[in-house]
Short mmCIF file of C-alpha atoms in Angstrom, two decimals:
data_model
loop_
_atom_site.label_atom_id
_atom_site.label_comp_id
_atom_site.label_asym_id
_atom_site.label_seq_id
_atom_site.Cartn_x
_atom_site.Cartn_y
_atom_site.Cartn_z
CA MET A 1 143.72 101.53 101.08
CA THR A 2 140.79 102.83 98.97
CA GLU A 3 137.35 101.77 99.17
CA GLN A 4 137.70 100.23 95.23
CA SER A 5 141.39 98.51 96.69
CA ASN A 6 139.24 96.86 99.04
CA LYS A 7 136.35 95.84 96.89
CA ILE A 8 138.86 94.67 94.57
CA MET A 9 140.20 92.46 96.90
CA ALA A 10 137.12 91.20 98.48
CA GLU A 11 135.01 90.52 95.35
CA MET A 12 137.20 90.47 92.94
CA GLN A 13 140.17 88.36 93.26
CA VAL A 14 138.99 86.45 90.68
CA ARG A 15 139.18 87.47 86.93
CA LYS A 16 139.78 84.71 84.49
CA SER A 17 136.90 83.88 82.27
CA LYS A 18 135.23 85.95 79.32
CA LYS A 19 132.15 86.98 81.47
CA GLN A 20 134.61 87.86 85.09
CA LYS A 21 136.71 90.14 82.83
CA GLU A 22 134.06 91.99 81.16
CA SER A 23 132.50 92.33 84.54
CA PHE A 24 135.94 93.47 86.63
CA ARG A 25 136.40 95.67 82.87
CA ALA A 26 132.81 97.28 83.24
CA TRP A 27 133.15 98.42 87.25
CA LEU A 28 137.05 99.19 86.56
CA CYS A 29 136.01 101.59 84.00
CA GLY A 30 133.45 103.23 85.93
CA GLU A 31 134.90 104.54 89.46
CA LEU A 32 138.07 106.21 86.55
CA GLU A 33 135.39 107.85 84.74
CA ALA A 34 134.63 109.23 88.10
CA ALA A 35 137.35 110.00 89.65
CA GLY A 36 137.52 112.23 86.08
CA TYR A 37 139.02 109.77 83.31
CA ALA A 38 138.62 108.25 80.12
CA PRO A 39 139.48 104.77 79.96
CA THR A 40 139.20 103.14 76.77
CA VAL A 41 139.48 99.46 76.11
CA GLU A 42 141.51 98.22 73.45
CA LYS A 43 141.29 94.95 71.76
CA GLY A 44 144.30 92.78 70.17
CA LEU A 45 145.58 88.83 70.08
CA ALA A 46 142.33 87.56 71.86
CA ALA A 47 143.00 90.29 75.00
CA ARG A 48 140.85 93.19 76.01
CA ASN A 49 143.70 96.38 77.61
CA VAL A 50 141.81 98.99 79.67
CA VAL A 51 144.24 101.93 78.63
CA VAL A 52 143.71 105.15 80.91
CA GLY A 53 145.28 107.91 78.91
CA ASP A 54 147.53 108.59 75.49
CA PRO A 55 150.01 106.06 75.43
CA ASP A 56 151.60 108.04 72.59
CA LYS A 57 151.76 110.70 74.22
CA ALA A 58 152.78 110.22 78.18
CA GLN A 59 156.26 109.89 79.27
CA VAL A 60 155.85 106.81 81.20
CA LEU A 61 153.58 103.96 81.43
CA LEU A 62 152.40 102.74 84.71
CA THR A 63 151.16 98.73 83.74
CA ALA A 64 150.11 95.52 85.31
CA HIS A 65 148.18 92.49 83.76
CA TYR A 66 144.57 91.91 85.62
CA ASP A 67 143.92 87.98 84.20
CA THR A 68 144.49 85.76 86.94
CA GLN A 69 145.87 82.00 86.16
CA ALA A 70 145.15 78.67 87.13
CA VAL A 71 145.43 77.28 90.46
CA LEU A 72 148.23 74.56 90.16
CA PRO A 73 149.07 71.55 92.89
CA ILE A 74 152.60 72.98 93.47
CA PRO A 75 153.34 76.96 93.01
CA ASN A 76 155.54 79.13 90.60
CA PHE A 77 158.83 79.21 92.26
CA ILE A 78 160.93 82.29 90.87
CA THR A 79 164.52 83.64 91.25
CA PRO A 80 165.10 86.79 89.24
CA ARG A 81 168.46 86.91 90.09
CA ASN A 82 169.61 83.19 90.35
CA LEU A 83 170.18 81.52 86.89
CA PHE A 84 170.67 77.58 88.73
CA PHE A 85 167.32 77.98 90.46
CA PHE A 86 165.08 79.38 87.86
CA LEU A 87 166.01 76.30 85.33
CA LEU A 88 166.46 73.83 88.10
CA TYR A 89 162.56 74.86 88.74
CA GLN A 90 161.47 75.19 85.66
CA ILE A 91 162.90 71.64 84.88
CA ALA A 92 161.19 70.08 88.39
CA ILE A 93 157.62 71.39 86.57
CA VAL A 94 157.98 69.31 83.73
CA LEU A 95 159.57 66.65 85.13
CA PRO A 96 156.39 64.72 86.09
CA LEU A 97 155.42 64.84 83.02
CA PHE A 98 157.95 62.94 81.24
CA ILE A 99 157.50 60.62 84.25
CA VAL A 100 153.72 60.28 83.08
CA LEU A 101 154.24 60.03 79.58
CA GLY A 102 157.34 56.99 80.12
CA VAL A 103 155.04 55.12 82.37
CA VAL A 104 152.21 54.97 80.02
CA GLU A 105 154.32 54.57 76.89
CA GLY A 106 155.83 51.96 78.55
CA VAL A 107 152.40 50.57 79.52
CA LEU A 108 151.05 50.70 76.18
CA LEU A 109 154.28 49.24 74.42
CA SER A 110 153.75 46.00 76.81
CA VAL A 111 150.56 45.87 75.52
CA GLY A 112 151.30 46.22 71.73
CA ASN A 113 153.74 43.71 71.56
CA ALA A 114 151.50 41.40 74.00
CA LEU A 115 149.09 41.71 70.86
CA GLY A 116 151.81 40.91 68.44
CA ALA A 117 152.86 44.49 67.13
CA GLY A 118 153.55 43.71 63.30
CA ASP A 119 151.76 40.45 63.75
CA THR A 120 148.29 41.64 64.43
CA LEU A 121 146.15 44.30 63.41
CA ALA A 122 145.28 45.45 67.64
CA GLY A 123 149.15 45.45 68.34
CA THR A 124 150.53 47.78 65.41
CA LEU A 125 147.30 49.96 65.94
CA VAL A 126 147.92 50.17 69.89
CA LEU A 127 151.91 51.22 68.63
CA THR A 128 150.84 53.53 65.66
CA ILE A 129 148.27 55.04 66.94
CA LEU A 130 147.10 54.91 70.51
CA MET A 131 149.98 55.18 71.44
CA PRO A 132 151.00 58.60 69.49
CA LEU A 133 147.68 59.43 70.13
CA THR A 134 148.13 59.03 74.30
CA SER A 135 150.75 60.83 74.31
CA MET A 136 149.63 63.97 72.27
CA GLY A 137 146.87 63.99 74.36
CA ILE A 138 148.75 63.54 78.18
CA CYS A 139 150.57 66.65 76.63
CA VAL A 140 147.86 68.64 75.68
CA PHE A 141 145.69 68.25 78.73
CA PHE A 142 149.17 69.57 80.40
CA ILE A 143 149.54 72.39 79.21
CA TRP A 144 145.20 73.36 79.10
CA TRP A 145 145.80 72.80 83.00
CA ILE A 146 148.35 75.15 83.20
CA LEU A 147 146.89 77.92 80.91
CA ASP A 148 143.21 77.26 81.13
CA GLY A 149 142.34 75.17 83.88
CA LYS A 150 140.42 75.86 86.94
CA ALA A 151 140.67 79.45 88.33
CA ASN A 152 142.73 80.33 91.28
CA LYS A 153 140.16 81.71 94.26
CA HIS A 154 143.09 83.67 96.13
CA THR A 155 145.56 85.78 93.71
CA ALA A 156 146.29 88.67 96.17
CA ASN A 157 149.85 88.70 94.84
CA ASP A 158 149.95 87.47 91.44
CA ASN A 159 148.47 89.76 90.35
CA THR A 160 146.09 91.63 92.09
CA SER A 161 148.91 93.57 93.94
CA GLY A 162 150.05 94.94 90.93
CA VAL A 163 146.52 95.81 89.64
CA LEU A 164 145.32 97.48 93.14
CA THR A 165 148.66 99.58 92.60
CA LEU A 166 147.54 100.61 89.67
CA VAL A 167 144.21 101.75 91.30
CA GLU A 168 145.86 103.88 94.07
CA THR A 169 148.15 105.57 91.75
CA ALA A 170 145.60 106.46 89.19
CA LEU A 171 142.68 107.75 92.07
CA ALA A 172 145.82 109.59 93.88
CA LEU A 173 147.28 111.43 91.39
CA PRO A 174 146.90 115.11 90.50
CA PRO A 175 144.63 116.07 87.60
CA GLU A 176 147.90 118.63 86.88
CA HIS A 177 149.69 115.26 86.54
CA ARG A 178 147.57 113.14 84.62
CA ASP A 179 148.26 113.71 81.14
CA ARG A 180 152.05 112.81 81.94
CA VAL A 181 151.22 109.17 82.79
CA CYS A 182 149.08 106.70 80.80
CA PHE A 183 148.16 103.83 82.82
CA VAL A 184 147.55 99.84 81.27
CA PHE A 185 145.93 97.17 82.54
CA PHE A 186 146.98 94.10 80.31
CA ASP A 187 144.87 90.84 80.07
CA ASN A 188 145.84 87.69 78.68
CA GLU A 189 149.47 87.71 79.94
CA GLU A 190 148.98 84.77 82.04
CA LYS A 191 148.35 82.97 78.91
CA GLY A 192 151.64 84.22 76.97
CA MET A 193 151.78 88.02 77.46
CA PHE A 194 149.37 88.71 74.73
CA GLY A 195 148.07 91.56 76.26
CA SER A 196 150.95 93.51 76.23
CA ALA A 197 152.06 91.90 73.02
CA ALA A 198 148.75 93.62 70.91
CA PHE A 199 149.36 96.69 72.77
CA ALA A 200 153.15 97.10 71.87
CA LYS A 201 151.97 96.13 68.31
CA LYS A 202 149.65 99.02 68.50
CA HIS A 203 152.00 101.44 70.16
CA LYS A 204 155.41 101.04 68.54
CA GLN A 205 156.76 104.98 70.48
CA ALA A 206 155.93 103.26 73.65
CA LYS A 207 156.94 99.90 72.56
CA LYS A 208 160.69 101.49 71.70
CA LYS A 209 161.24 104.67 73.40
CA THR A 210 158.90 105.47 76.27
CA THR A 211 159.29 103.73 80.06
CA VAL A 212 157.31 101.45 81.41
CA LEU A 213 156.99 100.33 84.90
CA ASN A 214 155.26 96.82 85.00
CA PHE A 215 153.63 95.99 88.53
CA ASP A 216 153.59 92.28 88.67
CA CYS A 217 153.43 90.68 92.07
CA VAL A 218 154.07 93.66 94.02
CA GLY A 219 152.27 92.43 97.63
CA ASP A 220 154.01 89.49 99.45
CA GLY A 221 157.98 90.61 99.89
CA ASP A 222 160.33 92.62 101.61
CA SER A 223 162.34 94.02 98.81
CA ILE A 224 160.84 96.20 96.68
CA GLN A 225 163.16 95.42 93.45
CA PHE A 226 162.91 96.57 89.97
CA PHE A 227 164.71 94.42 86.73
CA PRO A 228 165.36 96.84 83.48
CA GLN A 229 164.85 95.15 80.12
CA LYS A 230 168.64 95.84 78.37
CA LYS A 231 167.77 99.52 77.28
CA LEU A 232 166.48 101.11 80.06
CA LYS A 233 169.42 99.20 81.54
CA LYS A 234 172.11 101.24 79.96
CA ASP A 235 170.35 104.86 81.00
CA GLU A 236 171.96 105.45 84.17
CA ASP A 237 169.81 108.66 84.41
CA ALA A 238 166.65 107.19 84.08
CA LEU A 239 167.49 104.67 87.02
CA ARG A 240 168.79 107.19 89.34
CA CYS A 241 165.16 109.08 88.56
CA ILE A 242 163.63 105.19 89.45
CA GLU A 243 165.81 105.27 92.95
CA ALA A 244 164.92 108.96 93.63
CA ALA A 245 161.26 108.29 93.59
CA PHE A 246 161.10 105.07 94.81
CA LEU A 247 162.41 105.21 98.50
CA PRO A 248 162.50 103.01 101.01
CA ALA A 249 160.35 102.70 104.18
CA GLY A 250 158.73 101.17 107.03
CA GLY A 251 161.67 97.82 106.96
CA LYS A 252 161.08 97.58 103.23
CA ASP A 253 164.31 98.02 100.54
CA VAL A 254 164.29 99.07 97.13
CA GLN A 255 166.46 98.01 94.52
CA VAL A 256 167.29 98.65 90.84
CA VAL A 257 169.11 95.55 89.66
CA ARG A 258 171.73 96.68 87.34
CA SER A 259 173.37 93.14 87.73
CA PHE A 260 172.03 89.70 85.24
CA SER A 261 168.57 89.47 86.11
CA MET A 262 165.41 87.84 84.19
CA TYR A 263 161.99 88.64 85.61
CA PRO A 264 159.54 86.88 82.94
CA SER A 265 156.32 89.24 82.89
CA ASP A 266 155.08 92.16 80.01
CA ASN A 267 158.02 94.21 80.57
CA ALA A 268 159.76 92.10 77.99
CA ASN A 269 157.58 93.48 75.37
CA PHE A 270 159.27 97.32 76.26
CA LYS A 271 162.59 98.32 75.06
CA ARG A 272 162.63 100.64 77.82
CA GLY A 273 160.62 98.06 80.36
CA ALA A 274 161.27 97.26 84.05
CA GLY A 275 159.23 94.56 85.68
CA VAL A 276 158.67 95.21 89.39
CA CYS A 277 158.11 93.01 92.04
CA ALA A 278 158.37 92.25 95.27
CA LEU A 279 160.67 89.45 96.74
CA LYS A 280 161.87 87.47 99.96
CA HIS A 281 165.49 86.27 100.64
CA LYS A 282 167.47 83.21 101.66
CA LYS A 283 170.88 82.42 101.99
CA ILE A 284 171.58 79.83 99.32
CA VAL A 285 168.49 80.86 96.77
CA GLY A 286 168.88 84.37 97.13
CA TYR A 287 166.01 86.66 96.22
CA TYR A 288 162.73 84.60 95.30
CA MET A 289 159.36 84.84 95.25
CA ASP A 290 156.95 81.48 96.05
CA ARG A 291 153.06 81.10 96.43
CA ILE A 292 151.73 82.16 93.74
CA HIS A 293 149.69 79.71 91.01
CA THR A 294 148.43 78.02 93.92
CA SER A 295 145.64 78.71 97.02
CA LYS A 296 148.18 79.94 99.43
CA ASP A 297 148.68 83.15 97.58
CA THR A 298 147.00 85.23 100.28
CA VAL A 299 149.08 87.77 101.62
CA LEU A 300 148.70 91.41 100.50
CA ASP A 301 151.34 93.41 102.44
CA GLU A 302 149.70 96.70 102.34
CA ALA A 303 152.86 98.68 102.97
CA ASN A 304 154.46 97.55 99.92
CA ILE A 305 151.04 99.24 97.85
CA ALA A 306 151.90 102.25 99.97
CA LEU A 307 155.11 102.64 99.28
CA LEU A 308 155.18 101.89 95.16
CA ARG A 309 152.02 104.40 95.11
CA ASP A 310 153.89 106.96 96.65
CA GLY A 311 157.33 106.29 94.54
CA ALA A 312 155.29 106.72 91.83
CA LEU A 313 153.39 109.91 92.59
CA ARG A 314 156.94 111.25 92.85
CA TYR A 315 157.93 109.99 89.93
CA ILE A 316 155.84 111.12 87.78
CA ALA A 317 155.60 114.75 89.47
CA GLY A 318 159.65 114.96 88.53
CA LEU A 319 159.20 114.15 85.21
CA ASP A 320 159.58 117.00 82.57
#
């Protein structure tokens, strides 16, 4: 990997607070300017996107979110091609919340009844004010913990790997091909894809007509998979161009998925978007991703980054 990528891995894996993001953007823009680019920072919807190139004229957008997430006690387990396990895991995540709410409300209900609910002021206050406020407070804390809790210090896969893919590609791209592509580093994907939503609102051409390859969690897994949105999925020529450019190498396979799939990332905000990730495989579960959003997110397979960089360079070179 380049010197810039090694520095990101060693010193800049945490990009969560306002100060951390500002520092990373300043450094990133400086490195890209030194390489001959003219990066800009676009503001919108509480997000700051780093845009490298002209998104309204580029033939393809290569994107990745640079913000990092809060550390959680359990990993975010994603199965893009298995709806049953995907939904089952989402239920498992919120189940502890309902258990806690049930226990707390049961205790407060018992206290309220013991104090004489309906007959005494204390009992009535417990049931009509304290109980709903406590339940609301628990829900707010749960949401805050997931979206804005303590920063995860280990983000090798989610999404330092995507950031490195863009950096490696941008630095290796010949000057004569640079006007064909726009690199976009999205902010606040982890809080609700605010950065890509703001970008899509501002650049309607890109939202509706431009192919967008969004690299999110591409560092841990031997199967590199592309999950196109509905409009792009219908364009067989475009899918074949992706397959012709991104080639299997070093024991890694590459798949452009045409069957049912769902990959929840910034690609969802673009009609011709495709989410790109690295997956593992087990017989029952199928293709899956684990470790992310926890302290175990430490795996970055440099072969994946090289495969995607080389594929992106071939893809860009093949554009008319």
